[in-house]
XYZ file of C-alpha atoms in Angstrom:
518
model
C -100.536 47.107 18.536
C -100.134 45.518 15.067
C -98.149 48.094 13.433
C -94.978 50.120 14.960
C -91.766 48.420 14.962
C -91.457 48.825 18.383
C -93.277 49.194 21.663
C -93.015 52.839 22.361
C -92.887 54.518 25.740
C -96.466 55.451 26.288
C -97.503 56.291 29.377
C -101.116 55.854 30.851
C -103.027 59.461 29.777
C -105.048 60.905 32.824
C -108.281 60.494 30.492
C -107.602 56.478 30.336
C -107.068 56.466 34.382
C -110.053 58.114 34.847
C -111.416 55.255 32.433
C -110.069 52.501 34.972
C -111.238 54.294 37.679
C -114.644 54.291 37.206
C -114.529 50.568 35.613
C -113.131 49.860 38.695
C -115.252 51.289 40.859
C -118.625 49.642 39.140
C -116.041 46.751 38.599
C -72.589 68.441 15.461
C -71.182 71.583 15.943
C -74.120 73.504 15.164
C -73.989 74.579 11.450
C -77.363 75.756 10.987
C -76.456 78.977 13.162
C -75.943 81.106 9.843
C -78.525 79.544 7.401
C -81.643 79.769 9.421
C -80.781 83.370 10.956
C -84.168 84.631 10.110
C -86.081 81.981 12.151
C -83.568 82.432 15.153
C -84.913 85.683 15.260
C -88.503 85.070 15.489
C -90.407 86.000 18.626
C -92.516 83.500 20.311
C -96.571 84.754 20.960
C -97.017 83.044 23.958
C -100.663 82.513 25.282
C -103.161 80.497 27.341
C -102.889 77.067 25.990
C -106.080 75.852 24.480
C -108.029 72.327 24.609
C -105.796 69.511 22.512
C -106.256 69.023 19.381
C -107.543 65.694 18.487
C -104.103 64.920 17.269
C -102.749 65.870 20.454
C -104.932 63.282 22.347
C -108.018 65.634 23.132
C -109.445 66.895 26.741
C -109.603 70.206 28.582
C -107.053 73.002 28.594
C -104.362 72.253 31.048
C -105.571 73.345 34.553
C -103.250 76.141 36.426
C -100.026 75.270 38.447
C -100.161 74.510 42.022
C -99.209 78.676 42.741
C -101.962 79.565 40.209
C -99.388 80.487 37.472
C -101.071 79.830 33.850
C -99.540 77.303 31.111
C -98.100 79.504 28.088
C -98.318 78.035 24.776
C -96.777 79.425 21.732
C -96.016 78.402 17.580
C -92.494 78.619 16.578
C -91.665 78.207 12.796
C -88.898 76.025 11.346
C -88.293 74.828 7.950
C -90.147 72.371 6.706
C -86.602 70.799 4.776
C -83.063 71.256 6.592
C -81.391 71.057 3.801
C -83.712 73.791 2.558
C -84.274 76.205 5.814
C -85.118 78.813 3.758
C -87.536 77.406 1.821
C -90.964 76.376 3.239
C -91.720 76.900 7.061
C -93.807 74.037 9.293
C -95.278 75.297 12.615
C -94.165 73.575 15.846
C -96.517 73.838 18.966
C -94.810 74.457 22.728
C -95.665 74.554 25.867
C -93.823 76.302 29.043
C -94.531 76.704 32.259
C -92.011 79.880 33.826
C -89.485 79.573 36.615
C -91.173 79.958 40.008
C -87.954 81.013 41.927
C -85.993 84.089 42.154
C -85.108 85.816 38.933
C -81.383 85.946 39.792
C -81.199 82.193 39.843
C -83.274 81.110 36.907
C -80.318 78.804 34.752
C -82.406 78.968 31.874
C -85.310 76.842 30.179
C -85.499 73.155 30.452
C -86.511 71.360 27.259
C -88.437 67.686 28.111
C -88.966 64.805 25.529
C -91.226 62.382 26.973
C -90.921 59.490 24.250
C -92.414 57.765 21.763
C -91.587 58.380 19.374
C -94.929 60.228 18.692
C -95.808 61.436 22.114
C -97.247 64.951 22.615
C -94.901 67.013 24.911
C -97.792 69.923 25.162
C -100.338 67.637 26.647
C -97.825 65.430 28.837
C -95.749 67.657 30.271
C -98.895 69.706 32.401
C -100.278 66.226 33.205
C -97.264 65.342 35.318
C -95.781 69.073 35.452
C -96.085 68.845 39.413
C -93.253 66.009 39.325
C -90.634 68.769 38.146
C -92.031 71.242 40.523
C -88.532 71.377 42.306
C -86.492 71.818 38.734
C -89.206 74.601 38.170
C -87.829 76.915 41.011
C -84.378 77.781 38.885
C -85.973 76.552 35.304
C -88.940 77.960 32.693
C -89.946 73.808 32.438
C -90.578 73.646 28.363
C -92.104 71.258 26.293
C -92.752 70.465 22.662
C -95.135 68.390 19.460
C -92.309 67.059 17.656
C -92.987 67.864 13.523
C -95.014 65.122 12.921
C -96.334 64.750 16.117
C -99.510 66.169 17.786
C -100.203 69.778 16.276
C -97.097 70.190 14.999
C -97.990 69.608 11.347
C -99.257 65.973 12.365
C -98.977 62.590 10.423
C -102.553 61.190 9.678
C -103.317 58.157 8.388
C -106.139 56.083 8.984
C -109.753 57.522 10.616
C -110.992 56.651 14.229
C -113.263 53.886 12.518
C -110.702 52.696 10.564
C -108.386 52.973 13.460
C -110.923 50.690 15.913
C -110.783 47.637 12.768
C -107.216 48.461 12.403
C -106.172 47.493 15.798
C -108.868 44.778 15.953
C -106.612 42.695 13.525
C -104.903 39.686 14.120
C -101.021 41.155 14.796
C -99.506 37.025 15.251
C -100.852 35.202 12.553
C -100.896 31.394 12.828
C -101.335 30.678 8.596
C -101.186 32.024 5.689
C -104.425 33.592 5.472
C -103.612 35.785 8.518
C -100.176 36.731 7.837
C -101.713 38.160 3.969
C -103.881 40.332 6.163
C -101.533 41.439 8.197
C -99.306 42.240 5.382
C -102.615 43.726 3.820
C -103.541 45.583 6.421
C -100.316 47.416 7.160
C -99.876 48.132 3.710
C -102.903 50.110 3.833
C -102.459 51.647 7.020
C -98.793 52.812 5.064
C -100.289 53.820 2.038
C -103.041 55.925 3.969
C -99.961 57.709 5.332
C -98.543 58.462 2.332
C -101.704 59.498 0.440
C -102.784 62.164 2.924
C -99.233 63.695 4.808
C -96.719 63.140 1.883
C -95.543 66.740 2.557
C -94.358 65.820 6.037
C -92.883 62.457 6.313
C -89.957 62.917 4.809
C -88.817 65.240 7.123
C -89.637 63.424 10.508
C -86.387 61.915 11.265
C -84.951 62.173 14.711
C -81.739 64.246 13.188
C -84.918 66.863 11.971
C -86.427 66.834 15.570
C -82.702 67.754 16.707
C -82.056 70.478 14.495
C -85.723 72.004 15.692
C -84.328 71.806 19.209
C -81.342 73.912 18.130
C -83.542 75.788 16.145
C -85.894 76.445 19.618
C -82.922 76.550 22.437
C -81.738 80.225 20.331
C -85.452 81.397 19.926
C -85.710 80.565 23.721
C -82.505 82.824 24.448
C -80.693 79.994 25.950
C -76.489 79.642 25.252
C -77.160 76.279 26.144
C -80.137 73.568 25.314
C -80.468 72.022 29.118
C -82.525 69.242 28.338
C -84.444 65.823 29.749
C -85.196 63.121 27.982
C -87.153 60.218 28.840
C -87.108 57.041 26.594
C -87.198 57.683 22.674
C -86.433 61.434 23.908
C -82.854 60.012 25.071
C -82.013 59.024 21.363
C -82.938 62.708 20.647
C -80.802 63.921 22.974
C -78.135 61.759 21.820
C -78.349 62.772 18.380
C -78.573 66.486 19.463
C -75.579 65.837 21.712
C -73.798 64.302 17.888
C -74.690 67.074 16.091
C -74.703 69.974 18.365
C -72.080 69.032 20.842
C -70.870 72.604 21.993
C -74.229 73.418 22.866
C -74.897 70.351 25.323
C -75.848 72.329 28.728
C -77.353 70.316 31.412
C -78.792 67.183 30.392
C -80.154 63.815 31.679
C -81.061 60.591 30.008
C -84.030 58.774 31.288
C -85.226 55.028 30.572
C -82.217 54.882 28.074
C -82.660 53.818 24.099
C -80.069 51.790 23.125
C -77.948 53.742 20.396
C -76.113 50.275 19.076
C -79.177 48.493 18.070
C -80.946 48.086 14.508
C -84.876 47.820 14.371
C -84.520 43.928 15.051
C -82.301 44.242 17.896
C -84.433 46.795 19.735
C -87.892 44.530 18.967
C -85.790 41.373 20.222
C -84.633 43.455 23.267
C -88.070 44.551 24.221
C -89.285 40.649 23.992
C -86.859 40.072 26.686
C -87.564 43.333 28.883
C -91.434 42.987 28.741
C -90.856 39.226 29.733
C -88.706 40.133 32.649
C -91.458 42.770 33.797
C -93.968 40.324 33.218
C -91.747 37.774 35.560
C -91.456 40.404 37.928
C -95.131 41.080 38.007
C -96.311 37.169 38.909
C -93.276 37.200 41.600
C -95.038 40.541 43.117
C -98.415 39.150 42.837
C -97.657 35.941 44.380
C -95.373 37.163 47.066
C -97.679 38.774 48.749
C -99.306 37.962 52.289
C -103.161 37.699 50.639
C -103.282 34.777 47.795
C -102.689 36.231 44.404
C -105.917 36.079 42.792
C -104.601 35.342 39.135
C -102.579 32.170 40.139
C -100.824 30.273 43.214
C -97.564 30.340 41.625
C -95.512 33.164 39.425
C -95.503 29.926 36.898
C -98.680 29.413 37.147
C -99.629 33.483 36.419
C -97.896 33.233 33.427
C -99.388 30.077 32.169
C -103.058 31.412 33.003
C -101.930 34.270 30.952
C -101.069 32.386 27.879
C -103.995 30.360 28.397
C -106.295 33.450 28.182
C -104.426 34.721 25.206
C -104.654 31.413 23.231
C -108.001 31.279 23.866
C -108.700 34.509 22.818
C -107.327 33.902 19.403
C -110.350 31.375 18.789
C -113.046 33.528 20.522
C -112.865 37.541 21.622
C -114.942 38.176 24.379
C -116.619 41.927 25.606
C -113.796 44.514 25.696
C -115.632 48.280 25.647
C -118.755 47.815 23.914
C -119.121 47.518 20.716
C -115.304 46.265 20.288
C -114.220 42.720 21.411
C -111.296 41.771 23.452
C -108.858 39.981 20.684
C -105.651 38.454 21.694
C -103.593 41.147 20.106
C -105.483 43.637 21.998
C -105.254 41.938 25.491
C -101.654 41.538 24.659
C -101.366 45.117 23.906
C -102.789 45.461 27.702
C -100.595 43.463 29.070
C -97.431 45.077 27.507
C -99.220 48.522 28.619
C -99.214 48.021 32.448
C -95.758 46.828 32.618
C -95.288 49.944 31.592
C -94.839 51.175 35.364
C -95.394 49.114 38.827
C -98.310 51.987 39.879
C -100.181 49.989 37.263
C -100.025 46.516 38.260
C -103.032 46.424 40.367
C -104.982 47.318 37.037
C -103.483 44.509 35.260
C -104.430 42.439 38.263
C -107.610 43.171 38.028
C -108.272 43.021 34.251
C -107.050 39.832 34.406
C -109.573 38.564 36.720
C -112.065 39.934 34.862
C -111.060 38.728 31.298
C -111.143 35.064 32.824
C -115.060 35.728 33.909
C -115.654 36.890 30.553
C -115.058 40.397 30.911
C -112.619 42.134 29.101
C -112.906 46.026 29.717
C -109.954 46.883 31.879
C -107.448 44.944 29.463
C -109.423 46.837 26.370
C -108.989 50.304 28.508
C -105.159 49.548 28.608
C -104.702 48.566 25.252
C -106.578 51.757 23.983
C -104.152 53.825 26.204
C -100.664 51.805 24.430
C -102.596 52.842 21.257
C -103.793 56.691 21.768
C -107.670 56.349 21.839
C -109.418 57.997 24.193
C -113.069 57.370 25.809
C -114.773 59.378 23.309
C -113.223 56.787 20.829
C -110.943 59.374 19.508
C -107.485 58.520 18.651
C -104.117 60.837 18.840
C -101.964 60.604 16.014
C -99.264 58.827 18.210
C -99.327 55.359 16.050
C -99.131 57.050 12.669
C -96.292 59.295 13.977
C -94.269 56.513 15.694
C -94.413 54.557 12.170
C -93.441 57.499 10.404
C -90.452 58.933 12.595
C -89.390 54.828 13.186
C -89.068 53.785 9.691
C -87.853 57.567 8.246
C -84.802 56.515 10.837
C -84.370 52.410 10.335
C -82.890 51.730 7.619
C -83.513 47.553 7.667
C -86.690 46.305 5.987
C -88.108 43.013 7.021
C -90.276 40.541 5.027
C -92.666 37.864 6.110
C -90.126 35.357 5.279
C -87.351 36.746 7.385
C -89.792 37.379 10.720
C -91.338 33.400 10.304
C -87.177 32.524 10.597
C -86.550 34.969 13.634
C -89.523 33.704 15.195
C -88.009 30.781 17.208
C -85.524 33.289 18.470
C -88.475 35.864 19.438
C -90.274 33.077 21.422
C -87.215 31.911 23.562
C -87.105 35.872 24.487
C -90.649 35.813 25.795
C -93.366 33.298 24.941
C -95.936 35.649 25.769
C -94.185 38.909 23.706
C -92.367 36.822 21.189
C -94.534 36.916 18.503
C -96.333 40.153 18.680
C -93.202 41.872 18.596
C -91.490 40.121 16.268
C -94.405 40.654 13.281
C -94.465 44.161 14.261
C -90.753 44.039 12.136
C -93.346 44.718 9.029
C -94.742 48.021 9.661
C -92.015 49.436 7.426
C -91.473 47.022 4.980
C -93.265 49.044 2.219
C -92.630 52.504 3.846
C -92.943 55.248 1.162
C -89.376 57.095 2.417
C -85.875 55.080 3.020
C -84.928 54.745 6.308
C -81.609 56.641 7.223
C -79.648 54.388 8.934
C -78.748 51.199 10.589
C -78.745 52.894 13.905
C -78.176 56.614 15.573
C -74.940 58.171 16.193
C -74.698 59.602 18.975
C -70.798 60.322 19.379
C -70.793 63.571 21.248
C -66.695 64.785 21.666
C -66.144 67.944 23.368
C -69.858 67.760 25.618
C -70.574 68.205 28.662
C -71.551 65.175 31.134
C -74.852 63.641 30.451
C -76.034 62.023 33.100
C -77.692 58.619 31.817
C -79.965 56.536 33.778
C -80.843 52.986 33.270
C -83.697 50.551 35.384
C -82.845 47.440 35.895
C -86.473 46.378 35.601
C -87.581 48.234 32.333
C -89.548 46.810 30.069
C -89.622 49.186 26.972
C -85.511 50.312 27.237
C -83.895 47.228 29.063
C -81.095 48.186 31.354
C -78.115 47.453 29.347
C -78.888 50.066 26.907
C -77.746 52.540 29.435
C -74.132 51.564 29.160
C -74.227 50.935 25.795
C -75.156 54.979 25.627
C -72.392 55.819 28.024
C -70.090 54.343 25.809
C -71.229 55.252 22.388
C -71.290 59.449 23.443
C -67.701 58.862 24.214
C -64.954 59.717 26.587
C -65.985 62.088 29.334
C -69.320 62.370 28.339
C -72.315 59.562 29.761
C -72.190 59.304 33.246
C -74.158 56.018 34.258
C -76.303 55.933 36.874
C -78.266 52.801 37.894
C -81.820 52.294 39.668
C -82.307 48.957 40.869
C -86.443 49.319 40.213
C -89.226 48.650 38.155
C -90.997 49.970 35.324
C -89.900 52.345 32.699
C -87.689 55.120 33.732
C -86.221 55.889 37.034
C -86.897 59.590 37.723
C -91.115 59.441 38.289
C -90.448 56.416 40.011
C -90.320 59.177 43.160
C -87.265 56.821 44.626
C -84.985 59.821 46.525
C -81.953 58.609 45.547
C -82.514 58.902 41.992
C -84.323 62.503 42.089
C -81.294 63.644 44.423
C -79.426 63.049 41.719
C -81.341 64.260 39.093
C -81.611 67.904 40.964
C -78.046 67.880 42.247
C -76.790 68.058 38.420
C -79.722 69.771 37.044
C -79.940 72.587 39.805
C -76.474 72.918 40.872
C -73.841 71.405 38.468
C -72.664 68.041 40.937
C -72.490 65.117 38.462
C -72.821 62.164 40.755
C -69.952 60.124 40.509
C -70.058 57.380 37.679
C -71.786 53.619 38.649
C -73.913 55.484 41.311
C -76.625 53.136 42.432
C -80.023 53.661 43.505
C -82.211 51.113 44.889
């Protein structure tokens, strides 16, 4: 994925599964209260949800809930400008799904940000809505299309064509003539942005996407925002928690963002959590009582994997027809099923097959990291994780300063070094200033937040968790840690952590801080 700064928390989509499987098969103290009082009084029109948009990731409408109850989906208005909320109005598309329990013990809604930053809530929160089936009994479950995001006024950019030789690029160039394309290239894939969603993308920074959740808790009728975040949704919820802090209900932080980090930091952070995975991944494989069909030693599964990537740099081979498997995209794969241990098995076998020659499965998992579909169709999840990264990192990077930090990048991870470490550019030429070095996330006066960290994630390394705990403040992050893999804890369906999660969520017991899971 040549262009976002950072790896973002995509999860597999059900459409790109179903892919595998058949390849498989064949082979702040709230201030906007008064000055947006005539949006807090809007009522919400909610109806069946239809098909996603393209933006959204396309597919069917989502399918009824387990007891036959419908998805709702409704448009709520906010301004398009903060600092102007009476001026122009954007449209923000939700999703809910209503408490299945007795009326007299419904807390309230429950307000999920699955990541990103770019990801559709409206599409991702049906396809795993039977996960939160328990925290449906005393809460309407609610999701959201941040503004930028999905078909909430999305950022577009390039077209699906120009999308497929986009991500066909070289993202680790080796001389001059590929790092001028790169640079090239992204400048582009920038300017594209600019030219045809200049309204929006000044207004897609994560302190925006907080003020909309203020904005939604009051439409919603809640006293409260009770809230989970998973991933990039934790740095929401941390800046919510900084600017809203009296309105903090119930909330939990899931696969944790580091708050303390710049742009560079989190890129050099990743190298070292996707290496781990990717450590843990040859230890699984070869630790098993059949022989590990991708090497005889976890060293030697790693070396077989750089071997594959260095020889795909000279010479692509198949990926889904008509596109080639290039070393960025088989690294893109890679990075992909780390993603979560379910997935290793694919990686497994895409593996095997890109050292025959074959190199759908890897292409399959790349196209998920990147938000195409089968139908070659492509959500708008890359051009709205550029846009909402670099509207909130301040730092620009040049060429100059990434071919300096790229010794440091390699001794993270060989295999991730590079690619993550030229993905520093995609803002470089970014048509808005980025706001700041790093969130704040200082929350006096809220509630507990329970925060959980993984000690095997890939995407938010561990140690991010207690650097959140510390930066919301006193009193506030309550660490819990799950000795697992893959990113996040909570769908990791380990009973300890879930316990947890529903003891707070459902009845108000914060587990006691340093609780570990395993």
């Amino acid at each position: 994925m040549p262009n976002p700064s950072r790896l973002r928390a995509a999860a597999l989509t059900v459409t790109a599964l179903t892919t595998l499987s058949v390849l498989l098969a064949g082979c702040g103290g709230g201030s906007q209260e008064d000055d947006d009082a005539d949006l807090t009084d809007q009522k919400l029109s909610w109806k069946d949800c239809p098909a996603p948009s393209e933006a959204e990731g396309g597919g069917a409408a989502p399918s009824p809930l387990p007891d036959g109850d419908e998805w709702q989906c409704a448009t709520m208005k906010a301004p398009l400008d903060w600092d102007d909320p009476r001026g122009d109005t954007i449209g923000l598309a939700l999703i809910r799904a209503r408490a299945s329990g007795e009326a007299d013990r419904r807390i309230g809604s429950l307000v999920f940000n699955f990541g990103g930053p770019g990801g559709s809530g409206v599409t991702t929160l049906p396809a795993f809505g039977q996960d939160y089936a328990k925290l449906r009994t005393r809460y309407d479950l609610v999701s959201f299309d941040p503004r930028g995001v999905g078909r909430s006024d999305p950022v577009e950019c390039l077209d699906d064509d120009q999308l497929d030789t986009y991500f066909q690029q070289d993202a680790t160039p080796d001389d001059r003539a590929e790092r001028t394309e790169l640079v090239d290239n992204t400048e582009k894939f920038n300017a594209a942005c600019e030219k045809n969603s200049k309204e929006i993308i000044p207004h897609v920074r994560t302190t925006d996407a907080a003020r909309d959740m203020d904005l939604m808790r009051q439409v919603l009728g809640d006293e409260k925002l009770h809230y989970f975040g998973i991933s990039y949704g934790t740095e929401l919820g941390g800046v919510y928690a900084h600017l809203f802090p009296r309105h903090v209900g119930r909330a939990v932080f899931d696969a944790v963002v580091d708050p303390t980090q710049t742009a560079e930091q989190s890129s050099l952070g990743q190298a070292k959590g996707f290496q781990l995975a990717l450590d843990n991944f040859a230890e699984d494989c070869v630790s098993k009582t059949e022989d590990c069909p991708i090497g005889d030693t976890a060293d030697d599964v790693e070396a077989r994997i750089a071997r594959l990537l260095k020889d795909l740099d000279r010479k692509p081979i198949p990926g889904v027809f008509p596109r080639e498997l290039t070393q960025t995209a088989a690294t893109g794969g890679i990075a992909q099923a780390l993603y979560s241990k379910d997935f290793w098995e694919y990686l497994t076998e895409g593996l095997e097959q890109a050292y025959d020659g074959d190199g759908r499965v890897l292409m399959v998992l790349s196209d998920a990291l990147n938000g195409r579909n089968e139908n070659g169709q492509y959500s708008n999840i890359t051009a709205a994780n550029v846009a909402i990264n670099c509207a909130d990192d301040k730092p620009r990077y040049d060429t100059a300063y990434v071919e300096r930090k790229l010794p440091e990048f390699r001794d993270a991870s060989p295999l991730f070094g590079d690619y993550l470490a030229w993905s520093m550019l995609s803002c470089t030429d970014w048509p808005v200033a980025g706001a700041a070095d790093h969130p704040d996330v200082s929350a006096p006066g809220a509630p507990p937040i329970l925060v959980i960290g993984n000690t095997g994630d890939p995407a938010t390394p561990y140690e991010g968790a207690g650097r959140m705990v510390d930066a919301l403040g006193k009193d506030v992050g309550v660490e819990l840690t799950y000795k697992g893999q893959g990113h996040g804890a909570y769908d990791s369906k380990n009973r300890c952590v879930q316990d947890a999660v529903h003891g707070y969520l459902l009845d108000g017991k914060v587990p006691a801080a340093g609780t570990v899971c395993s």
